[in-house]
Coordinates of C-alpha atoms and ligand atoms in Angstrom, one line a residue:
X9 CA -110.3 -131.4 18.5
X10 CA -111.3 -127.8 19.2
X11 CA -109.4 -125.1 17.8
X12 CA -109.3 -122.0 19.3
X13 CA -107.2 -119.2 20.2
X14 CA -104.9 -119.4 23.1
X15 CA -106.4 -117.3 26.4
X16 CA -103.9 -115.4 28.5
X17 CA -102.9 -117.4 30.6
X18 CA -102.3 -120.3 28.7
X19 CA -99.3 -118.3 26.7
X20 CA -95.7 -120.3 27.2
X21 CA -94.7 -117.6 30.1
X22 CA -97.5 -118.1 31.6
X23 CA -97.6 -121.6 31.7
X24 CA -95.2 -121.4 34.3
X25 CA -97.7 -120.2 36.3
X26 CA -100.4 -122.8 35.9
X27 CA -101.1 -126.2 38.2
X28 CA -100.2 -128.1 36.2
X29 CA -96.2 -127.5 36.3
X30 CA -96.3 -127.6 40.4
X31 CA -96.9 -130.8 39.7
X32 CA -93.8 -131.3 37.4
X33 CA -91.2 -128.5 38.3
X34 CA -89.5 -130.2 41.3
X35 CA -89.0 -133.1 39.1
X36 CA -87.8 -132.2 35.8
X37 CA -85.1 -130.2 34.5
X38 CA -85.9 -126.8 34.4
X39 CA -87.0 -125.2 30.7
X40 CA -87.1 -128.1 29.2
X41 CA -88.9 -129.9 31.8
X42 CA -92.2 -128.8 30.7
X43 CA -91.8 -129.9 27.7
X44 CA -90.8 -133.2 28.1
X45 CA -93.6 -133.8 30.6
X46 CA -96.3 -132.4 28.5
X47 CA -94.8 -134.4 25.0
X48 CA -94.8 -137.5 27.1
X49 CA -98.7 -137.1 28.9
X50 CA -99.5 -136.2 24.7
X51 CA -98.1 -139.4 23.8
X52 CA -100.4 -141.5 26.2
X53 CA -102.8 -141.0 23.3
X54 CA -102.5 -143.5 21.3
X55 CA -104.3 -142.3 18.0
X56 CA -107.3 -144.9 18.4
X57 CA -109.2 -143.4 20.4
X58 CA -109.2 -139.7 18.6
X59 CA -111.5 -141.0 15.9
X60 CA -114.1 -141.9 18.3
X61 CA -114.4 -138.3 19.5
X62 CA -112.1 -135.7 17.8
X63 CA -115.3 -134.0 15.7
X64 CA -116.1 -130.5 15.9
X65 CA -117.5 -130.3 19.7
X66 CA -116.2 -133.4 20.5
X67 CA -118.5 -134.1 22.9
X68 CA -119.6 -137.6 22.4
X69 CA -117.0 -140.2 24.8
X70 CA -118.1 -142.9 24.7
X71 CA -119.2 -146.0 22.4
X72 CA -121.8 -147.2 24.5
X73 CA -124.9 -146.0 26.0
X74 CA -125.2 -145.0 29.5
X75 CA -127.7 -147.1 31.7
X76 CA -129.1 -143.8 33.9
X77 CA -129.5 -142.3 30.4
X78 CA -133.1 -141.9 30.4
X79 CA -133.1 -140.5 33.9
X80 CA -132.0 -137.2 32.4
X81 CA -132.8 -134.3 32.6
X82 CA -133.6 -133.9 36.0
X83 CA -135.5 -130.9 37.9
X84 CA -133.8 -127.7 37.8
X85 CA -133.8 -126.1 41.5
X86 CA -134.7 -123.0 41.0
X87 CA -133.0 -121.8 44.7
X88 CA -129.7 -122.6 42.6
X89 CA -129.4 -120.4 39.8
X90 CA -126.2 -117.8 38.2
X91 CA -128.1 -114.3 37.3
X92 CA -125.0 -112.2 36.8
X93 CA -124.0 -114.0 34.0
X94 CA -125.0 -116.1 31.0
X95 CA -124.4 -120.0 31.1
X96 CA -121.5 -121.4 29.4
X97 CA -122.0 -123.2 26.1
X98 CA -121.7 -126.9 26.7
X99 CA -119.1 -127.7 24.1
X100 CA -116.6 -125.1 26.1
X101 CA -117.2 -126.9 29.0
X102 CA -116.8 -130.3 27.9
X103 CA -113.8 -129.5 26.0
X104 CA -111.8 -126.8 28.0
X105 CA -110.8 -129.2 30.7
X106 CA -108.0 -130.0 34.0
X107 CA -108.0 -133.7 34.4
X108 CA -104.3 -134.3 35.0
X109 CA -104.7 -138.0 35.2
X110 CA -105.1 -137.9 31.1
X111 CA -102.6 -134.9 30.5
X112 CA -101.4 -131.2 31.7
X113 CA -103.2 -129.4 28.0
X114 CA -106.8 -128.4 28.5
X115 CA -107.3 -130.2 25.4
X116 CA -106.0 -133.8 26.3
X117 CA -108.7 -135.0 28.6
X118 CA -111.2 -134.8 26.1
X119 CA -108.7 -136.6 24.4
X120 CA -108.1 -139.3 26.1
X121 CA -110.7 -139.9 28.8
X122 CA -113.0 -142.4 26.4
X123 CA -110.4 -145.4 27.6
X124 CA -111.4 -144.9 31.4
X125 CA -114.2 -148.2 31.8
X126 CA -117.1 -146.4 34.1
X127 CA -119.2 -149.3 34.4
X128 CA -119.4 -151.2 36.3
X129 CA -118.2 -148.4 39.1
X130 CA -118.4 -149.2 42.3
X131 CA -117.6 -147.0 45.2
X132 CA -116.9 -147.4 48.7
X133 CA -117.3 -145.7 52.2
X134 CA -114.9 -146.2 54.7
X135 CA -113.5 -145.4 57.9
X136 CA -115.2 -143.8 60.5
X137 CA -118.9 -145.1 59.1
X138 CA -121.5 -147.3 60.9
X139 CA -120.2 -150.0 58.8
X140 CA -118.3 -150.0 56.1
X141 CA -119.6 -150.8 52.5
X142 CA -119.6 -151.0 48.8
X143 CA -122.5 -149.6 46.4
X144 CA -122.7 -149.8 42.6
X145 CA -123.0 -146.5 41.4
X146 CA -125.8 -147.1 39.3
X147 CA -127.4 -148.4 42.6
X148 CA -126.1 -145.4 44.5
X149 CA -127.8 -142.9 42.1
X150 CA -131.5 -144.5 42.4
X151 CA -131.2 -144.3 46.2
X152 CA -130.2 -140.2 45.7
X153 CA -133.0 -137.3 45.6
X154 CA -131.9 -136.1 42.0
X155 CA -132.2 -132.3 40.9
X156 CA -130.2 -130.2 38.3
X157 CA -128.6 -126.9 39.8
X158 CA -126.9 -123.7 38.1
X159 CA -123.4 -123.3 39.5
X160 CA -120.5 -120.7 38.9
X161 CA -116.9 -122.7 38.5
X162 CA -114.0 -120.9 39.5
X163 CA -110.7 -122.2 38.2
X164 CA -107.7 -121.3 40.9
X165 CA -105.7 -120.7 37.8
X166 CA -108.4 -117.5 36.8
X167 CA -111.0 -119.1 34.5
X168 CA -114.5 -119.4 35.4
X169 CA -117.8 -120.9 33.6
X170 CA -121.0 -121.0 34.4
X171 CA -122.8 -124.6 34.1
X172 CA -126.5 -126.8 34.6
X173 CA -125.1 -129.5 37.1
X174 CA -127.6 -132.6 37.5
X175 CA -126.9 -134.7 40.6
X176 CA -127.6 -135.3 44.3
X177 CA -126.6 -133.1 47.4
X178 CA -123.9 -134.4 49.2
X179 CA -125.6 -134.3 52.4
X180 CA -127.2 -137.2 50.9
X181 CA -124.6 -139.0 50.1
X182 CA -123.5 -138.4 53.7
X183 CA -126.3 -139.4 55.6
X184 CA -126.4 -142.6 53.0
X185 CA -122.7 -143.3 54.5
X186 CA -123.6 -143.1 58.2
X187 CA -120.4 -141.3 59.5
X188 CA -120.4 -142.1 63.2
X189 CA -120.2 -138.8 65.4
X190 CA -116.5 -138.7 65.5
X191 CA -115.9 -138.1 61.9
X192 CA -114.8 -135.1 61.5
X193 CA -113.4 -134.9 57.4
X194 CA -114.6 -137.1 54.2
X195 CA -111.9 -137.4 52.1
X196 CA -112.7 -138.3 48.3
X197 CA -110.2 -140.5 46.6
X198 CA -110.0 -140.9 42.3
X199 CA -109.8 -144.0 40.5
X200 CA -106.1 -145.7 39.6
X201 CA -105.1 -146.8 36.6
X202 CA -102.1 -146.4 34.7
X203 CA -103.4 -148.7 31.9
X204 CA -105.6 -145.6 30.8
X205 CA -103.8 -142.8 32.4
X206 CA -100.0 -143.4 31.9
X207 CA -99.6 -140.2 33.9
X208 CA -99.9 -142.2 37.0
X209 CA -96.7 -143.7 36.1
X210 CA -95.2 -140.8 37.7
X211 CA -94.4 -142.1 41.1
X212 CA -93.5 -139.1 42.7
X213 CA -97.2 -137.4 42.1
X214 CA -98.8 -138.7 44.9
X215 CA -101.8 -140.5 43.1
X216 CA -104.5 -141.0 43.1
X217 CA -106.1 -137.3 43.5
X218 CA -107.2 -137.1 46.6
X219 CA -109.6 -134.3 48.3
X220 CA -111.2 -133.3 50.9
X221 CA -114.2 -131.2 53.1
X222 CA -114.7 -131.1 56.7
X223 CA -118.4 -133.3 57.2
X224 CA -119.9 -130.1 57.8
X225 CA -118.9 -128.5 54.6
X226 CA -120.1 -132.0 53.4
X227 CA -123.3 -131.3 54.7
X228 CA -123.6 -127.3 53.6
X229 CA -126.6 -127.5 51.0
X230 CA -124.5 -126.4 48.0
X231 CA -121.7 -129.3 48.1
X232 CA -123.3 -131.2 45.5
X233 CA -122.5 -134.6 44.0
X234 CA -122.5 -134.6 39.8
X235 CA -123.6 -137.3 37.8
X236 CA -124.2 -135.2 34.9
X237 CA -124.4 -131.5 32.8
X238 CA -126.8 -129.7 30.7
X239 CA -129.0 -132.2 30.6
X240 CA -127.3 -135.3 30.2
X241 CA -124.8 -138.1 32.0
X242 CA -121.5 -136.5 32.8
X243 CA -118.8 -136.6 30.1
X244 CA -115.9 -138.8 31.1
X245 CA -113.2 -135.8 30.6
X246 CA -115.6 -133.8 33.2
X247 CA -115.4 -137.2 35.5
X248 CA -117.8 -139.1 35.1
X249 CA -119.7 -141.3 36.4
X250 CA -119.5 -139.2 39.9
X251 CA -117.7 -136.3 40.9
X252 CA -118.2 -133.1 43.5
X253 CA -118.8 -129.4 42.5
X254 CA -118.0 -127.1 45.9
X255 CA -119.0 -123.4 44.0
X256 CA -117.6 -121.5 46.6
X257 CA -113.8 -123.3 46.9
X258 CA -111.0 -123.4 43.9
X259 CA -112.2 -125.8 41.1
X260 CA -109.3 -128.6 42.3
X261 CA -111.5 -129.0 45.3
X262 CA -114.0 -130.9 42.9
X263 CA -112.7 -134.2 42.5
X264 CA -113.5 -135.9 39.6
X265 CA -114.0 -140.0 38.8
X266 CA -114.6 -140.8 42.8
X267 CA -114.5 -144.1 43.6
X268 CA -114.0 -143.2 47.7
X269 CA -115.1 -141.6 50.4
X270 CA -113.2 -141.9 53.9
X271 CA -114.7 -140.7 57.1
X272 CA -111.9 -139.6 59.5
X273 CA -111.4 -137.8 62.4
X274 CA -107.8 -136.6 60.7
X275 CA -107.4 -133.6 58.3
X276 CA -106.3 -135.0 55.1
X277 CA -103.6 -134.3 52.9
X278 CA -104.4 -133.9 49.4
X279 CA -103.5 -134.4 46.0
X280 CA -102.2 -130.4 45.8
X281 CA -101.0 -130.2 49.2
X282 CA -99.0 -132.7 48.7
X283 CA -97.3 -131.4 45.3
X284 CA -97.1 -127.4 46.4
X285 CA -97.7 -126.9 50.6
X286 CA -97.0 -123.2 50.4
X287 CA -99.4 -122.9 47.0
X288 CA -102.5 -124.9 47.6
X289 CA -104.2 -125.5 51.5
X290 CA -106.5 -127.2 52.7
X291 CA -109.3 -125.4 52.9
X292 CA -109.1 -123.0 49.2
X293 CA -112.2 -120.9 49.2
X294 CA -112.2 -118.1 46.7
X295 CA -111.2 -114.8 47.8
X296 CA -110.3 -112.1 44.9
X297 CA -108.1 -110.6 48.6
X298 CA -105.4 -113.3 48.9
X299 CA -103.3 -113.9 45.8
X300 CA -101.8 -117.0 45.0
X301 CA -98.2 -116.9 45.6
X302 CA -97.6 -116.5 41.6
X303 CA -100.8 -114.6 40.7
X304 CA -103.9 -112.5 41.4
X305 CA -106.6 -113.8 42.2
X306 CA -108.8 -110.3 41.8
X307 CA -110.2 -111.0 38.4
X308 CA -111.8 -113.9 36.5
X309 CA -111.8 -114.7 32.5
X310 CA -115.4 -116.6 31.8
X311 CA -114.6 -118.7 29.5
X312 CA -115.8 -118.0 25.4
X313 CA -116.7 -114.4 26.4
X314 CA -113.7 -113.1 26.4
X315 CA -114.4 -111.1 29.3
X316 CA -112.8 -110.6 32.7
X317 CA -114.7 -110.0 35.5
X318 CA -113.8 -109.0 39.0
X319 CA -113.9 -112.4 41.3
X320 CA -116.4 -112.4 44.3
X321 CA -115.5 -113.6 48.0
X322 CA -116.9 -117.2 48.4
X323 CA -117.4 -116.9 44.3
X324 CA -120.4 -115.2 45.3
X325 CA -121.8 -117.5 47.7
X326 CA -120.8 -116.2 51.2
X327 CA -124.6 -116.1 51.9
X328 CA -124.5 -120.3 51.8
X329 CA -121.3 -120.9 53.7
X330 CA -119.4 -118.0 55.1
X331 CA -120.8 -119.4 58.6
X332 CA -118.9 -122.6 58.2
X333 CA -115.5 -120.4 59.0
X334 CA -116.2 -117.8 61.6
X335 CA -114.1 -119.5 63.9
X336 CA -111.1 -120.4 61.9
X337 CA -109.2 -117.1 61.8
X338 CA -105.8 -118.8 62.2
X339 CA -106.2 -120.9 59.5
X340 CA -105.2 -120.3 56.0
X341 CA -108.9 -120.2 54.6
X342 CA -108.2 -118.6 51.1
X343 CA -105.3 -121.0 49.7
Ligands
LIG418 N1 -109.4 -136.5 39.6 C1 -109.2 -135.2 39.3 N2 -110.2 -134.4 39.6 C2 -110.0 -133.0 39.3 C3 -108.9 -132.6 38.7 C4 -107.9 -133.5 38.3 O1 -106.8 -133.2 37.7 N3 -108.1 -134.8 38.6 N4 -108.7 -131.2 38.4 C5 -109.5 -130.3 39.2 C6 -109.5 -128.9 38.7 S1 -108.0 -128.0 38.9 C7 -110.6 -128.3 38.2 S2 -110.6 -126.6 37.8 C8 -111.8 -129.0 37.9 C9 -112.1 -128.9 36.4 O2 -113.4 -129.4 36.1 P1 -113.9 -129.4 34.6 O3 -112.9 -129.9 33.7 O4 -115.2 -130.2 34.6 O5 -114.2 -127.9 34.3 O6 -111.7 -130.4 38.1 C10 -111.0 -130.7 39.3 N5 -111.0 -132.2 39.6
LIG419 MO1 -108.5 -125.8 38.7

C-alpha cells in the first residue's frame, strides 16, 4: 500500500466535496454517513488478496499472465503527445485511483481490483447496429489498429496526470460495430458483480456505471479505447481489460471495465447523472470558466508534483474538438 501524504483535497472537509459522497450523501445519515460508507466499501477487502499486491508500488494485479502480453508496447503516435508537462510516474497512476465499484479511497481499487476475472471478457454491441453481436476481447483487440498515445487526465475533482495510453481509436471500434445511420449516442456500460465489488450491493446507486458520447464524439480522433499504459496491459484498478480515455471531458467520462456499447438514437442517462443531476451533465468538457457547484474548476494539482497549474478549456485540446459543439449553446456543455 502506498503511503503518502494526504493532497488538499482529500482532507476530511474536503471530502465533502469529492464524487464520491454524491454518491452516498442522500442516503446516509449525515456526518457519520461517510464514514460508515467508506468503513463498509474497506471491509469488502477481505485480507487475501492484499498479499498478492500490497508491495511498495503495488503495481503487479494479477496472478496470471496476460494473453496480449507480448503485444506490448505498441507505437507511440507522435501527433499525440503532452509538451507542457512531464509524464506522470507509473506507480502514481496505477495507485492513485477512482474506481468506485471497489471503494470511495483512492487507495482501495488497487486494493481490491485483483478479484475482478478479465478473461475470458467478452463484450457486446447492441442497439441501433447492423446486427447485433458478441466479440471476445482478445479477438476484438487483433481486429483494432493498435498505437500508444500521450494524454493529459483531468480529474473533475481538480487532479490531473499525465500518462502513455496503448490502445485503439474508438472510431475503430465504431466502424467495427456498424451503427446504422440513426444512432445518434453509444452508451458504454461496466461490468456487474457484487461477488467482487460488494459496493454494488447498494441498490440505490444506479449500477452498473454507465457513460456516454454522442457517435460523433465517438468518432473525434482523440476518443481513444485503452487496453493498456506505459507500456504494458492495463492494470485492473485502471480498468482493465478495456476502457475509454476522452482528454478533453472530466475523467468520469472514461469508463472503465466495458463490457457494452449501445447504439441509440436517445441521450443516455448516466452513472453521475443519475446520482447528482444539478452536479454532473451530460456532456462535462473541461472548462477552468464554469465551477462545479461546490468548487473551482480554475486550477489543477498534477499529481506527485505538487504543483497546481491553471486548467485549460477543452484540457488543452479545443484544437481536436471544439467543433463538435458550435451549435449547442443551450446546452450545459461544461458540467
Ligand atoms: N467503471 C468505472 N469507471 C470509472 C470510474 C468508476 O468509478 N467506475 N471513475 C471515473 C473517474 S471519476 C475517473 S477520474 C477515472 C480515473 O481513472 P484512473 O483511475 O485510471 O486515473 O476513471 C473513471 N472511470
Ligand atoms: Mo474523476
Amino acid at each position: 500500500m502506498l503511503i503518502r501524504v494526504r493532497k488538499s483535497w482529500e482532507m476530511p472537509e474536503r471530502l465533502v466535496t469529492a464524487e464520491e459522497l454524491v454518491m452516498n450523501r442522500r442516503h446516509l445519515l449525515r456526518g457519520a454517513g461517510a464514514l460508515a460508507i467508506a468503513g463498509a466499501l474497506a471491509g469488502c477487502d477481505n485480507g487475501s488478496q492484499t498479499s498478492q499486491n500490497g508491495g511498495a508500488g503495488g503495481i503487479q494485479t494479477s496472478a496470471t499472465p496476460d494473453p496480449t502480453a507480448s503485444m506490448y508496447p505498441f507505437k507511440r503516435n507522435p501527433a499525440y503527445v503532452v509538451t507542457d508537462r512531464a509524464m506522470t510516474p507509473e506507480t502514481i497512476v496505477a495507485s492513485y485511483n477512482n474506481y468506485y465499484e471497489f471503494g470511495v479511497e483512492k487507495d482501495d481499487p488497487i486494493r481490491n481490483a485483483d478479484r475482478l476475472p478479465i478473461r475470458p471478457w467478452e463484450i457486446s454491441f447492441e442497439g441501433m447496429v447492423e446486427k447485433s453481436f458478441k466479440t471476445d476481447f482478445d479477438t476484438l483487440i487483433k481486429a483494432m489498429p493498435l498505437e500508444e498515445r500521450v494524454y493529459r487526465h483531468r480529474c473533475v475533482e481538480t487532479w490531473a496526470f499525465v500518462a502513455p495510453w496503448s490502445g485503439f481509436s474508438m472510431k475503430a471500434l465504431v466502424d467495427y460495430a456498424k451503427p446504422t445511420p440513426d444512432a445518434k449516442y453509444v452508451v458504454m456500460k461496466t461490468w456487474m458483480n457484487a461477488d467482487v465489488a460488494p459496493a454494488q450491493n447498494m441498490v440505490w446507486v444506479p449500477w452498473p456505471y454507465t457513460e456516454g458520447l454522442t457517435v460523433d464524439e465517438a468518432r473525434n480522433e482523440l476518443a481513444f479505447m485503452v487496453t493498456g499504459m506505459y507500456g504494458k496491459p492495463l492494470p485492473k484498478q485502471n480498468g482493465a481489460p478495456l476502457r475509454l480515455v476522452t482528454p478533453w471531458k472530466y475523467g468520469f467520462k472514461s469508463t472503465k471495465g466495458i463490457q457494452r456499447f449501445i447504439f441509440t438514437d436517445q441521450r443516455p442517462k448516466t452513472y453521475w447523472m443519475a446520482l447528482g443531476p444539478d452536479e454532473y451533465g451530460f456532456w462535462a468538457n473541461v472548462n477552468p470558466q464554469v465551477p462545479h457547484p461546490r468548487w473551482s474548476q480554475a486550477t489543477e494539482e498534477i499529481l506527485g508534483t505538487g504543483e497546481r497549474v491553471p486548467t485549460q478549456l477543452y484540457n488543452g485540446y479545443g484544437a481536436q474538438v471544439a467543433s463538435l459543439y458550435t451549435n449547442l449553446a443551450d446546452e450545459r456543455l461544461f458540467m
